[in-house]
């Protein structure tokens, strides 16, 4: 404001109020657009990283189901232990070993699936949000 409010005419006050209203409306539109862009960025990041993370988790779940089945077989074999059971036990232990190796491979894939990239993206997004909040606080 160039002049003091007391010395302004009604017309000047009205013009100043209109300018302030337009400025506030423009700021609200900018804020709304920024929020929409940020939400879109979060959505895109989620669409990229969630499938990468879910695939190894599903494989791990399948491997754990297989391990559970193998354990159940081992319990059944140990219940009736004889010469034939020794062979079944060996097969069961081989299955457990295979399932354990698969679980290890899946855990390694899960570790390499991009969780660290997702964390970095979230941290960068958080820093951006902090800067924006400082910008609009004035």
The first five atom37 places (N, CA, C, CB, O) and aatype in JSON, in Angstrom:
{
  "aatype": [20, 20, 20, 20, 20, 20, 20, 20, 20, 20, 20, 20, 20, 20, 20, 20, 20, 20, 20, 20, 20, 20, 20, 20, 20, 20, 20, 20, 20, 20, 20, 20, 20, 20, 20, 20, 20, 20, 20, 20, 20, 20, 20, 20, 20, 20, 20, 20, 20, 20, 20, 20, 20, 20, 20, 20, 20, 20, 20, 20, 20, 20, 20, 20, 20, 20, 20, 20, 20, 20, 20, 20, 20, 20, 20, 20, 20, 20, 20, 20, 20, 20, 20, 20, 20, 20, 20, 20, 20, 20, 20, 20, 20, 20, 20, 20, 20, 20, 20, 20, 20, 20, 20, 20, 20, 20, 20, 20, 20, 20, 20, 20, 20, 20, 20, 20, 20, 20, 20, 20, 20, 20, 20, 20, 20, 20, 20, 20, 20, 20, 20, 20, 20, 20, 20, 20, 20, 20],
  "atom_mask": [
    [1, 1, 1, 1, 1],
    [1, 1, 1, 1, 1],
    [1, 1, 1, 1, 1],
    [1, 1, 1, 1, 1],
    [1, 1, 1, 1, 1],
    [1, 1, 1, 1, 1],
    [1, 1, 1, 1, 1],
    [1, 1, 1, 1, 1],
    [1, 1, 1, 1, 1],
    [1, 1, 1, 1, 1],
    [1, 1, 1, 1, 1],
    [1, 1, 1, 1, 1],
    [1, 1, 1, 1, 1],
    [1, 1, 1, 1, 1],
    [1, 1, 1, 1, 1],
    [1, 1, 1, 1, 1],
    [1, 1, 1, 1, 1],
    [1, 1, 1, 1, 1],
    [1, 1, 1, 1, 1],
    [1, 1, 1, 1, 1],
    [1, 1, 1, 1, 1],
    [1, 1, 1, 1, 1],
    [1, 1, 1, 1, 1],
    [1, 1, 1, 1, 1],
    [1, 1, 1, 1, 1],
    [1, 1, 1, 1, 1],
    [1, 1, 1, 1, 1],
    [1, 1, 1, 1, 1],
    [1, 1, 1, 1, 1],
    [1, 1, 1, 1, 1],
    [1, 1, 1, 1, 1],
    [1, 1, 1, 1, 1],
    [1, 1, 1, 1, 1],
    [1, 1, 1, 1, 1],
    [1, 1, 1, 1, 1],
    [1, 1, 1, 1, 1],
    [1, 1, 1, 1, 1],
    [1, 1, 1, 1, 1],
    [1, 1, 1, 1, 1],
    [1, 1, 1, 1, 1],
    [1, 1, 1, 1, 1],
    [1, 1, 1, 1, 1],
    [1, 1, 1, 1, 1],
    [1, 1, 1, 1, 1],
    [1, 1, 1, 1, 1],
    [1, 1, 1, 1, 1],
    [1, 1, 1, 1, 1],
    [1, 1, 1, 1, 1],
    [1, 1, 1, 1, 1],
    [1, 1, 1, 1, 1],
    [1, 1, 1, 1, 1],
    [1, 1, 1, 1, 1],
    [1, 1, 1, 1, 1],
    [1, 1, 1, 1, 1],
    [1, 1, 1, 1, 1],
    [1, 1, 1, 1, 1],
    [1, 1, 1, 1, 1],
    [1, 1, 1, 1, 1],
    [1, 1, 1, 1, 1],
    [1, 1, 1, 1, 1],
    [1, 1, 1, 1, 1],
    [1, 1, 1, 1, 1],
    [1, 1, 1, 1, 1],
    [1, 1, 1, 1, 1],
    [1, 1, 1, 1, 1],
    [1, 1, 1, 1, 1],
    [1, 1, 1, 1, 1],
    [1, 1, 1, 1, 1],
    [1, 1, 1, 1, 1],
    [1, 1, 1, 1, 1],
    [1, 1, 1, 1, 1],
    [1, 1, 1, 1, 1],
    [1, 1, 1, 1, 1],
    [1, 1, 1, 1, 1],
    [1, 1, 1, 1, 1],
    [1, 1, 1, 1, 1],
    [1, 1, 1, 1, 1],
    [1, 1, 1, 1, 1],
    [1, 1, 1, 1, 1],
    [1, 1, 1, 1, 1],
    [1, 1, 1, 1, 1],
    [1, 1, 1, 1, 1],
    [1, 1, 1, 1, 1],
    [1, 1, 1, 1, 1],
    [1, 1, 1, 1, 1],
    [1, 1, 1, 1, 1],
    [1, 1, 1, 1, 1],
    [1, 1, 1, 1, 1],
    [1, 1, 1, 1, 1],
    [1, 1, 1, 1, 1],
    [1, 1, 1, 1, 1],
    [1, 1, 1, 1, 1],
    [1, 1, 1, 1, 1],
    [1, 1, 1, 1, 1],
    [1, 1, 1, 1, 1],
    [1, 1, 1, 1, 1],
    [1, 1, 1, 1, 1],
    [1, 1, 1, 1, 1],
    [1, 1, 1, 1, 1],
    [1, 1, 1, 1, 1],
    [1, 1, 1, 1, 1],
    [1, 1, 1, 1, 1],
    [1, 1, 1, 1, 1],
    [1, 1, 1, 1, 1],
    [1, 1, 1, 1, 1],
    [1, 1, 1, 1, 1],
    [1, 1, 1, 1, 1],
    [1, 1, 1, 1, 1],
    [1, 1, 1, 1, 1],
    [1, 1, 1, 1, 1],
    [1, 1, 1, 1, 1],
    [1, 1, 1, 1, 1],
    [1, 1, 1, 1, 1],
    [1, 1, 1, 1, 1],
    [1, 1, 1, 1, 1],
    [1, 1, 1, 1, 1],
    [1, 1, 1, 1, 1],
    [1, 1, 1, 1, 1],
    [1, 1, 1, 1, 1],
    [1, 1, 1, 1, 1],
    [1, 1, 1, 1, 1],
    [1, 1, 1, 1, 1],
    [1, 1, 1, 1, 1],
    [1, 1, 1, 1, 1],
    [1, 1, 1, 1, 1],
    [1, 1, 1, 1, 1],
    [1, 1, 1, 1, 1],
    [1, 1, 1, 1, 1],
    [1, 1, 1, 1, 1],
    [1, 1, 1, 1, 1],
    [1, 1, 1, 1, 1],
    [1, 1, 1, 1, 1],
    [1, 1, 1, 1, 1],
    [1, 1, 1, 1, 1],
    [1, 1, 1, 1, 1],
    [1, 1, 1, 1, 1],
    [1, 1, 1, 1, 1],
    [1, 1, 1, 1, 1]
  ],
  "atom_positions": [
    [[0.84, -1.17, 0.0], [0.0, 0.0, 0.0], [0.88, 1.24, 0.0], [-0.95, -0.01, 1.21], [1.76, 1.41, 0.85]],
    [[0.63, 2.1, -0.98], [1.42, 3.31, -1.09], [0.99, 4.36, -0.07], [1.31, 3.87, -2.49], [1.83, 5.03, 0.53]],
    [[-0.3, 4.48, 0.12], [-0.84, 5.5, 1.03], [-1.33, 4.82, 2.3], [-1.99, 6.32, 0.36], [-1.56, 3.61, 2.34]],
    [[-1.5, 5.62, 3.3], [-2.09, 5.1, 4.51], [-3.58, 4.9, 4.28], [-1.84, 6.03, 5.72], [-4.2, 5.63, 3.51]],
    [[-4.13, 3.92, 4.95], [-5.54, 3.58, 4.76], [-6.45, 4.75, 5.08], [-5.91, 2.38, 5.61], [-7.45, 4.96, 4.41]],
    [[-6.1, 5.52, 6.11], [-6.96, 6.62, 6.52], [-7.07, 7.7, 5.44], [-6.43, 7.22, 7.8], [-8.1, 8.36, 5.33]],
    [[-6.02, 7.85, 4.66], [-6.03, 8.93, 3.68], [-6.54, 8.48, 2.32], [-4.65, 9.5, 3.54], [-6.59, 9.3, 1.4]],
    [[-6.93, 7.19, 2.16], [-7.42, 6.68, 0.89], [-8.9, 7.03, 0.69], [-7.21, 5.17, 0.8], [-9.68, 7.1, 1.63]],
    [[-9.23, 7.22, -0.56], [-10.64, 7.44, -0.88], [-11.33, 6.09, -0.94], [-10.8, 8.21, -2.23], [-10.69, 5.04, -0.93]],
    [[-12.65, 6.14, -1.0], [-13.41, 4.88, -1.07], [-13.02, 4.09, -2.32], [-14.92, 5.17, -1.08], [-12.88, 2.87, -2.26]],
    [[-12.86, 4.77, -3.4], [-12.5, 4.09, -4.65], [-11.11, 3.44, -4.54], [-12.51, 5.1, -5.82], [-10.92, 2.3, -4.98]],
    [[-10.16, 4.15, -3.95], [-8.81, 3.59, -3.78], [-8.84, 2.37, -2.85], [-7.85, 4.67, -3.21], [-8.17, 1.38, -3.11]],
    [[-9.62, 2.45, -1.78], [-9.76, 1.31, -0.87], [-10.36, 0.12, -1.59], [-10.62, 1.68, 0.34], [-9.9, -1.01, -1.42]],
    [[-11.36, 0.36, -2.39], [-12.0, -0.71, -3.13], [-11.01, -1.35, -4.12], [-13.24, -0.18, -3.88], [-10.95, -2.57, -4.25]],
    [[-10.26, -0.53, -4.81], [-9.25, -1.05, -5.75], [-8.21, -1.9, -5.02], [-8.55, 0.12, -6.5], [-7.82, -2.96, -5.5]],
    [[-7.77, -1.41, -3.88], [-6.77, -2.15, -3.09], [-7.34, -3.49, -2.63], [-6.31, -1.33, -1.88], [-6.65, -4.51, -2.68]],
    [[-8.59, -3.49, -2.17], [-9.22, -4.74, -1.75], [-9.37, -5.72, -2.91], [-10.59, -4.46, -1.14], [-9.16, -6.92, -2.74]],
    [[-9.71, -5.22, -4.07], [-9.83, -6.09, -5.25], [-8.47, -6.68, -5.6], [-10.4, -5.29, -6.46], [-8.37, -7.86, -5.91]],
    [[-7.41, -5.85, -5.55], [-6.05, -6.34, -5.83], [-5.67, -7.43, -4.83], [-5.03, -5.18, -5.77], [-5.13, -8.47, -5.21]],
    [[-5.94, -7.2, -3.56], [-5.62, -8.19, -2.54], [-6.42, -9.48, -2.75], [-5.89, -7.63, -1.14], [-5.89, -10.58, -2.57]],
    [[-7.69, -9.34, -3.12], [-8.52, -10.51, -3.38], [-7.98, -11.32, -4.54], [-9.95, -10.09, -3.65], [-7.92, -12.54, -4.47]],
    [[-7.59, -10.64, -5.61], [-7.03, -11.33, -6.78], [-5.72, -12.02, -6.43], [-6.81, -10.35, -7.94], [-5.46, -13.15, -6.85]],
    [[-4.9, -11.34, -5.65], [-3.62, -11.9, -5.23], [-3.85, -13.16, -4.38], [-2.8, -10.85, -4.44], [-3.17, -14.17, -4.57]],
    [[-4.8, -13.09, -3.46], [-5.1, -14.24, -2.61], [-5.65, -15.4, -3.45], [-6.1, -13.84, -1.51], [-5.31, -16.56, -3.23]],
    [[-6.51, -15.06, -4.42], [-7.07, -16.11, -5.28], [-5.97, -16.76, -6.12], [-8.16, -15.52, -6.2], [-5.97, -17.98, -6.28]],
    [[-5.05, -15.98, -6.64], [-3.94, -16.5, -7.42], [-3.06, -17.42, -6.56], [-3.12, -15.34, -8.01], [-2.64, -18.49, -7.01]],
    [[-2.78, -16.99, -5.33], [-1.98, -17.81, -4.43], [-2.69, -19.13, -4.13], [-1.7, -17.05, -3.12], [-2.04, -20.18, -4.09]],
    [[-4.0, -19.09, -3.92], [-4.76, -20.32, -3.67], [-4.71, -21.25, -4.88], [-6.22, -19.98, -3.32], [-4.59, -22.46, -4.72]],
    [[-4.8, -20.68, -6.08], [-4.72, -21.51, -7.27], [-3.35, -22.16, -7.4], [-5.03, -20.68, -8.51], [-3.25, -23.33, -7.76]],
    [[-2.3, -21.41, -7.11], [-0.94, -21.95, -7.17], [-0.77, -23.07, -6.15], [0.11, -20.84, -6.92], [-0.22, -24.12, -6.46]],
    [[-1.26, -22.84, -4.94], [-1.17, -23.87, -3.9], [-1.92, -25.13, -4.33], [-1.73, -23.34, -2.57], [-1.42, -26.24, -4.15]],
    [[-3.09, -24.96, -4.87], [-3.9, -26.11, -5.31], [-3.17, -26.87, -6.42], [-5.28, -25.64, -5.81], [-3.15, -28.11, -6.4]],
    [[-2.59, -26.16, -7.36], [-1.85, -26.82, -8.44], [-0.63, -27.57, -7.9], [-1.4, -25.79, -9.5], [-0.35, -28.69, -8.32]],
    [[0.09, -26.95, -6.98], [1.26, -27.61, -6.39], [0.86, -28.88, -5.64], [1.99, -26.66, -5.44], [1.52, -29.91, -5.75]],
    [[-0.21, -28.81, -4.9], [-0.68, -29.98, -4.17], [-1.08, -31.08, -5.15], [-1.87, -29.62, -3.25], [-0.77, -32.25, -4.93]],
    [[-1.76, -30.71, -6.23], [-2.17, -31.7, -7.23], [-0.95, -32.34, -7.88], [-3.06, -31.05, -8.3], [-0.93, -33.55, -8.09]],
    [[0.06, -31.55, -8.19], [1.29, -32.09, -8.79], [1.99, -33.02, -7.82], [2.23, -30.95, -9.22], [2.46, -34.09, -8.22]],
    [[2.07, -32.64, -6.57], [2.73, -33.48, -5.57], [1.97, -34.79, -5.37], [2.85, -32.73, -4.23], [2.59, -35.85, -5.26]],
    [[0.64, -34.72, -5.33], [-0.16, -35.95, -5.19], [0.04, -36.86, -6.41], [-1.65, -35.6, -5.02], [0.12, -38.08, -6.27]],
    [[0.11, -36.25, -7.58], [0.35, -37.02, -8.79], [1.72, -37.69, -8.75], [0.23, -36.13, -10.03], [1.87, -38.84, -9.16]],
    [[2.72, -36.97, -8.25], [4.07, -37.54, -8.13], [4.07, -38.72, -7.16], [5.07, -36.46, -7.66], [4.7, -39.74, -7.43]],
    [[3.37, -38.58, -6.04], [3.3, -39.67, -5.07], [2.59, -40.87, -5.69], [2.56, -39.21, -3.78], [3.02, -42.01, -5.5]],
    [[1.53, -40.62, -6.42], [0.8, -41.7, -7.07], [1.67, -42.43, -8.09], [-0.46, -41.16, -7.75], [1.67, -43.66, -8.15]],
    [[2.41, -41.67, -8.87], [3.3, -42.28, -9.87], [4.38, -43.11, -9.18], [3.94, -41.21, -10.77], [4.68, -44.22, -9.61]],
    [[4.97, -42.56, -8.13], [5.99, -43.32, -7.38], [5.41, -44.6, -6.81], [6.58, -42.46, -6.24], [6.05, -45.65, -6.86]],
    [[4.2, -44.52, -6.29], [3.56, -45.72, -5.74], [3.31, -46.74, -6.84], [2.23, -45.35, -5.04], [3.53, -47.94, -6.63]],
    [[2.85, -46.29, -8.0], [2.59, -47.21, -9.1], [3.87, -47.86, -9.62], [1.88, -46.48, -10.24], [3.83, -48.97, -10.15]],
    [[4.98, -47.19, -9.47], [6.26, -47.75, -9.93], [6.83, -48.73, -8.92], [7.27, -46.62, -10.2], [7.25, -49.82, -9.29]],
    [[6.85, -48.35, -7.64], [7.57, -49.14, -6.65], [6.75, -50.26, -6.01], [8.07, -48.25, -5.58], [7.31, -51.28, -5.62]],
    [[5.45, -50.09, -5.9], [4.65, -51.13, -5.23], [4.71, -52.46, -5.97], [3.19, -50.67, -5.1], [4.9, -53.49, -5.32]],
    [[4.56, -52.51, -7.3], [4.67, -53.81, -7.97], [6.05, -54.44, -7.82], [4.35, -53.67, -9.43], [6.18, -55.66, -7.7]],
    [[7.08, -53.61, -7.82], [8.44, -54.14, -7.63], [8.61, -54.79, -6.26], [9.48, -53.03, -7.81], [9.35, -55.76, -6.11]],
    [[7.93, -54.25, -5.28], [8.05, -54.77, -3.92], [7.14, -55.98, -3.72], [7.71, -53.68, -2.9], [7.51, -56.93, -3.03]],
    [[5.95, -55.95, -4.32], [4.98, -57.02, -4.11], [5.39, -58.35, -4.75], [3.64, -56.6, -4.65], [5.11, -59.41, -4.19]],
    [[6.05, -58.32, -5.89], [6.43, -59.57, -6.56], [7.34, -60.44, -5.68], [7.15, -59.26, -7.89], [7.03, -61.62, -5.5]],
    [[8.42, -59.92, -5.12], [9.24, -60.76, -4.23], [8.5, -61.19, -2.96], [10.5, -60.01, -3.85], [8.75, -62.27, -2.43]],
    [[7.6, -60.34, -2.48], [6.84, -60.71, -1.28], [5.93, -61.89, -1.6], [6.01, -59.51, -0.76], [5.8, -62.81, -0.78]],
    [[5.3, -61.88, -2.77], [4.46, -63.02, -3.17], [5.29, -64.28, -3.32], [3.73, -62.71, -4.5], [4.87, -65.36, -2.9]],
    [[6.47, -64.15, -3.91], [7.36, -65.32, -4.04], [7.79, -65.83, -2.67], [8.59, -64.96, -4.88], [7.85, -67.04, -2.45]],
    [[8.07, -64.93, -1.77], [8.44, -65.33, -0.41], [7.29, -66.05, 0.25], [8.87, -64.1, 0.42], [7.5, -67.05, 0.94]],
    [[6.08, -65.56, 0.07], [4.91, -66.2, 0.64], [4.74, -67.61, 0.09], [3.65, -65.37, 0.37], [4.45, -68.54, 0.84]],
    [[4.92, -67.78, -1.22], [4.82, -69.11, -1.83], [5.91, -70.03, -1.29], [4.93, -69.0, -3.37], [5.65, -71.2, -1.01]],
    [[7.12, -69.51, -1.14], [8.22, -70.32, -0.61], [7.94, -70.72, 0.84], [9.54, -69.55, -0.7], [8.23, -71.84, 1.24]],
    [[7.37, -69.8, 1.62], [7.05, -70.13, 3.01], [5.94, -71.17, 3.09], [6.64, -68.86, 3.77], [5.95, -72.03, 3.97]],
    [[4.98, -71.1, 2.16], [3.94, -72.14, 2.11], [4.56, -73.5, 1.79], [2.88, -71.78, 1.05], [4.18, -74.52, 2.37]],
    [[5.51, -73.49, 0.87], [6.2, -74.74, 0.53], [6.98, -75.27, 1.72], [7.14, -74.52, -0.68], [7.0, -76.48, 1.96]],
    [[7.62, -74.39, 2.46], [8.36, -74.81, 3.66], [7.39, -75.41, 4.68], [9.12, -73.6, 4.28], [7.69, -76.42, 5.31]],
    [[6.23, -74.78, 4.84], [5.24, -75.3, 5.78], [4.77, -76.69, 5.36], [4.04, -74.35, 5.88], [4.63, -77.58, 6.21]],
    [[4.52, -76.88, 4.06], [4.11, -78.2, 3.58], [5.21, -79.23, 3.83], [3.78, -78.15, 2.09], [4.93, -80.37, 4.2]],
    [[6.44, -78.82, 3.62], [7.57, -79.73, 3.84], [7.68, -80.09, 5.32], [8.88, -79.09, 3.35], [7.96, -81.24, 5.65]],
    [[7.47, -79.15, 6.18], [7.51, -79.43, 7.62], [6.39, -80.4, 8.0], [7.39, -78.12, 8.44], [6.6, -81.32, 8.79]],
    [[5.21, -80.17, 7.44], [4.1, -81.09, 7.7], [4.43, -82.51, 7.22], [2.81, -80.58, 7.01], [4.12, -83.49, 7.9]],
    [[5.07, -82.61, 6.06], [5.49, -83.92, 5.56], [6.51, -84.55, 6.5], [6.08, -83.8, 4.14], [6.45, -85.75, 6.78]],
    [[7.43, -83.74, 6.99], [8.45, -84.26, 7.9], [7.82, -84.79, 9.19], [9.48, -83.16, 8.23], [8.25, -85.82, 9.71]],
    [[6.83, -84.09, 9.69], [6.14, -84.57, 10.9], [5.47, -85.91, 10.64], [5.1, -83.54, 11.38], [5.52, -86.81, 11.48]],
    [[4.83, -86.03, 9.47], [4.19, -87.3, 9.11], [5.19, -88.43, 8.98], [3.42, -87.15, 7.82], [4.93, -89.55, 9.42]],
    [[6.33, -88.14, 8.39], [7.36, -89.16, 8.2], [7.95, -89.59, 9.54], [8.47, -88.64, 7.27], [8.17, -90.78, 9.77]],
    [[8.19, -88.65, 10.41], [8.79, -88.99, 11.71], [7.83, -89.82, 12.56], [9.18, -87.71, 12.45], [8.26, -90.56, 13.44]],
    [[6.53, -89.68, 12.32], [5.55, -90.47, 13.07], [5.66, -91.96, 12.77], [4.15, -89.99, 12.75], [5.43, -92.79, 13.66]],
    [[5.99, -92.3, 11.58], [6.12, -93.72, 11.21], [7.53, -93.95, 10.68], [5.04, -94.14, 10.14], [7.73, -94.03, 9.46]],
    [[8.46, -94.06, 11.56], [9.87, -94.14, 11.19], [10.29, -95.59, 10.98], [10.75, -93.48, 12.27], [10.27, -96.4, 11.91]],
    [[10.68, -95.93, 9.74], [11.25, -97.23, 9.41], [12.19, -97.04, 8.22], [10.13, -98.29, 9.08], [12.53, -95.9, 7.89]],
    [[12.62, -98.12, 7.59], [13.58, -98.02, 6.49], [13.01, -97.2, 5.34], [13.98, -99.42, 6.0], [13.72, -96.4, 4.72]],
    [[11.75, -97.4, 5.06], [11.11, -96.62, 3.99], [10.98, -95.15, 4.4], [9.72, -97.21, 3.64], [11.06, -94.24, 3.58]],
    [[10.78, -94.96, 5.68], [10.63, -93.6, 6.19], [11.94, -92.83, 6.1], [10.14, -93.63, 7.63], [11.94, -91.61, 5.93]],
    [[13.05, -93.53, 6.22], [14.35, -92.87, 6.12], [14.5, -92.23, 4.73], [15.51, -93.87, 6.39], [14.99, -91.11, 4.6]],
    [[14.06, -92.96, 3.69], [14.15, -92.42, 2.35], [13.22, -91.21, 2.19], [13.8, -93.51, 1.32], [13.6, -90.2, 1.6]],
    [[12.01, -91.32, 2.71], [11.07, -90.2, 2.66], [11.62, -88.99, 3.42], [9.7, -90.62, 3.23], [11.48, -87.84, 3.0]],
    [[12.25, -89.27, 4.55], [12.84, -88.19, 5.34], [13.94, -87.49, 4.55], [13.4, -88.74, 6.67], [14.06, -86.27, 4.59]],
    [[14.75, -88.27, 3.85], [15.81, -87.68, 3.02], [15.2, -86.78, 1.94], [16.67, -88.79, 2.37], [15.7, -85.69, 1.69]],
    [[14.13, -87.24, 1.31], [13.46, -86.43, 0.29], [12.88, -85.15, 0.9], [12.35, -87.26, -0.4], [12.96, -84.07, 0.31]],
    [[12.3, -85.31, 2.06], [11.73, -84.14, 2.74], [12.81, -83.13, 3.09], [10.98, -84.57, 4.01], [12.62, -81.93, 2.9]],
    [[13.92, -83.6, 3.57], [15.02, -82.7, 3.93], [15.58, -82.01, 2.68], [16.14, -83.48, 4.66], [15.96, -80.84, 2.73]],
    [[15.62, -82.73, 1.57], [16.04, -82.11, 0.31], [15.06, -81.0, -0.09], [16.14, -83.17, -0.81], [15.47, -79.93, -0.55]],
    [[13.77, -81.26, 0.1], [12.76, -80.24, -0.21], [12.92, -79.03, 0.69], [11.34, -80.82, -0.06], [12.81, -77.89, 0.24]],
    [[13.19, -79.28, 1.97], [13.41, -78.17, 2.91], [14.63, -77.36, 2.48], [13.6, -78.7, 4.36], [14.6, -76.13, 2.52]],
    [[15.67, -78.04, 2.08], [16.89, -77.36, 1.64], [16.6, -76.51, 0.4], [18.01, -78.38, 1.35], [17.05, -75.37, 0.31]],
    [[15.87, -77.06, -0.54], [15.52, -76.32, -1.77], [14.66, -75.11, -1.43], [14.78, -77.25, -2.77], [14.89, -74.01, -1.94]],
    [[13.66, -75.32, -0.58], [12.79, -74.21, -0.19], [13.57, -73.13, 0.53], [11.64, -74.72, 0.7], [13.31, -71.94, 0.35]],
    [[14.53, -73.53, 1.36], [15.36, -72.57, 2.07], [16.2, -71.75, 1.1], [16.26, -73.28, 3.1], [16.35, -70.54, 1.27]],
    [[16.75, -72.39, 0.09], [17.53, -71.67, -0.91], [16.64, -70.69, -1.69], [18.2, -72.66, -1.88], [17.06, -69.57, -1.99]],
    [[15.43, -71.13, -2.01], [14.51, -70.24, -2.72], [14.15, -69.04, -1.84], [13.23, -71.01, -3.13], [14.09, -67.91, -2.33]],
    [[13.92, -69.29, -0.56], [13.59, -68.18, 0.34], [14.76, -67.19, 0.42], [13.24, -68.71, 1.75], [14.55, -65.98, 0.47]],
    [[15.99, -67.71, 0.44], [17.16, -66.85, 0.48], [17.25, -66.01, -0.79], [18.45, -67.68, 0.65], [17.53, -64.81, -0.73]],
    [[17.01, -66.63, -1.94], [17.04, -65.89, -3.21], [15.96, -64.8, -3.24], [16.84, -66.85, -4.39], [16.21, -63.69, -3.7]],
    [[14.78, -65.14, -2.75], [13.68, -64.17, -2.74], [14.01, -63.02, -1.81], [12.36, -64.85, -2.32], [13.73, -61.86, -2.14]],
    [[14.59, -63.3, -0.66], [14.96, -62.23, 0.27], [16.0, -61.31, -0.38], [15.5, -62.82, 1.6], [15.96, -60.1, -0.21]],
    [[16.94, -61.91, -1.13], [17.94, -61.08, -1.82], [17.27, -60.22, -2.89], [19.03, -61.97, -2.46], [17.63, -59.05, -3.05]],
    [[16.31, -60.77, -3.61], [15.57, -59.98, -4.61], [14.8, -58.87, -3.94], [14.62, -60.88, -5.42], [14.75, -57.74, -4.44]],
    [[14.18, -59.18, -2.81], [13.41, -58.16, -2.08], [14.33, -57.02, -1.65], [12.71, -58.78, -0.86], [13.94, -55.85, -1.7]],
    [[15.53, -57.38, -1.24], [16.48, -56.37, -0.81], [16.89, -55.48, -1.99], [17.72, -57.03, -0.18], [17.12, -54.29, -1.83]],
    [[16.99, -56.09, -3.18], [17.38, -55.34, -4.38], [16.21, -54.76, -5.15], [18.18, -56.23, -5.29], [16.4, -54.2, -6.23]],
    [[15.0, -54.86, -4.63], [13.81, -54.49, -5.4], [13.56, -52.98, -5.46], [12.6, -55.16, -4.81], [12.64, -52.55, -6.15]],
    [[14.32, -52.2, -4.78], [14.13, -50.76, -4.88], [13.58, -50.12, -3.62], [13.23, -50.46, -6.0], [13.14, -48.97, -3.66]],
    [[13.6, -50.83, -2.49], [13.11, -50.22, -1.26], [13.97, -49.02, -0.88], [13.08, -51.25, -0.11], [13.46, -48.01, -0.37]],
    [[15.28, -49.13, -1.13], [16.15, -48.01, -0.79], [15.85, -46.82, -1.69], [17.63, -48.41, -0.91], [15.93, -45.68, -1.24]],
    [[15.51, -47.06, -2.98], [15.15, -45.96, -3.88], [13.84, -45.32, -3.44], [15.04, -46.47, -5.34], [13.68, -44.1, -3.5]],
    [[12.9, -46.15, -3.0], [11.62, -45.62, -2.52], [11.86, -44.73, -1.3], [10.65, -46.76, -2.17], [11.25, -43.67, -1.18]],
    [[12.73, -45.17, -0.4], [13.03, -44.38, 0.79], [13.67, -43.05, 0.39], [13.96, -45.17, 1.74], [13.33, -42.01, 0.95]],
    [[14.6, -43.07, -0.56], [15.24, -41.84, -1.01], [14.21, -40.9, -1.63], [16.36, -42.15, -2.02], [14.24, -39.69, -1.4]],
    [[13.29, -41.46, -2.42], [12.25, -40.63, -3.04], [11.36, -40.0, -2.0], [11.41, -41.47, -4.01], [10.99, -38.83, -2.11]],
    [[11.0, -40.77, -0.98], [10.15, -40.24, 0.09], [10.88, -39.14, 0.85], [9.72, -41.37, 1.05], [10.28, -38.13, 1.21]],
    [[12.18, -39.33, 1.1], [12.94, -38.3, 1.81], [13.04, -37.02, 0.97], [14.35, -38.83, 2.15], [12.92, -35.92, 1.5]],
    [[13.26, -37.17, -0.34], [13.31, -36.01, -1.22], [11.97, -35.29, -1.26], [13.73, -36.43, -2.64], [11.9, -34.06, -1.26]],
    [[10.9, -36.07, -1.29], [9.55, -35.5, -1.29], [9.31, -34.74, 0.01], [8.47, -36.61, -1.47], [8.73, -33.65, 0.0]],
    [[9.75, -35.3, 1.13], [9.59, -34.67, 2.44], [10.34, -33.34, 2.48], [10.09, -35.6, 3.56], [9.83, -32.35, 2.99]],
    [[11.56, -33.31, 1.93], [12.32, -32.07, 1.9], [11.62, -31.01, 1.04], [13.74, -32.33, 1.37], [11.59, -29.84, 1.41]],
    [[11.07, -31.43, -0.07], [10.34, -30.52, -0.95], [9.13, -29.93, -0.23], [9.89, -31.24, -2.23], [8.86, -28.73, -0.31]],
    [[8.4, -30.78, 0.48], [7.23, -30.32, 1.22], [7.62, -29.33, 2.3], [6.49, -31.51, 1.84], [6.91, -28.35, 2.53]],
    [[8.74, -29.57, 2.97], [9.2, -28.63, 4.0], [9.53, -27.27, 3.38], [10.42, -29.2, 4.74], [9.18, -26.23, 3.94]],
    [[10.2, -27.28, 2.23], [10.52, -26.02, 1.56], [9.26, -25.29, 1.14], [11.41, -26.28, 0.33], [9.15, -24.07, 1.3]],
    [[8.29, -26.03, 0.61], [7.04, -25.4, 0.2], [6.29, -24.83, 1.39], [6.16, -26.4, -0.53], [5.7, -23.75, 1.3]],
    [[6.3, -25.56, 2.49], [5.59, -25.04, 3.67], [6.28, -23.76, 4.18], [5.54, -26.12, 4.79], [5.61, -22.84, 4.64]],
    [[7.6, -23.71, 4.11], [8.31, -22.5, 4.51], [7.99, -21.35, 3.55], [9.83, -22.75, 4.56], [7.86, -20.2, 3.98]],
    [[7.86, -21.66, 2.28], [7.56, -20.65, 1.29], [6.2, -20.0, 1.53], [7.61, -21.25, -0.09], [6.05, -18.79, 1.39]],
    [[5.2, -20.81, 1.88], [3.85, -20.28, 2.05], [3.59, -19.74, 3.45], [2.86, -21.35, 1.74], [2.57, -19.08, 3.66]],
    [[4.45, -19.98, 4.38], [4.28, -19.43, 5.73], [4.65, -17.97, 5.78], [5.13, -20.21, 6.74], [4.05, -17.19, 6.52]],
    [[5.66, -17.59, 4.99], [6.18, -16.2, 4.92], [6.64, -15.78, 6.27], [5.12, -15.22, 4.4], [7.11, -14.65, 6.44]]
  ]
}
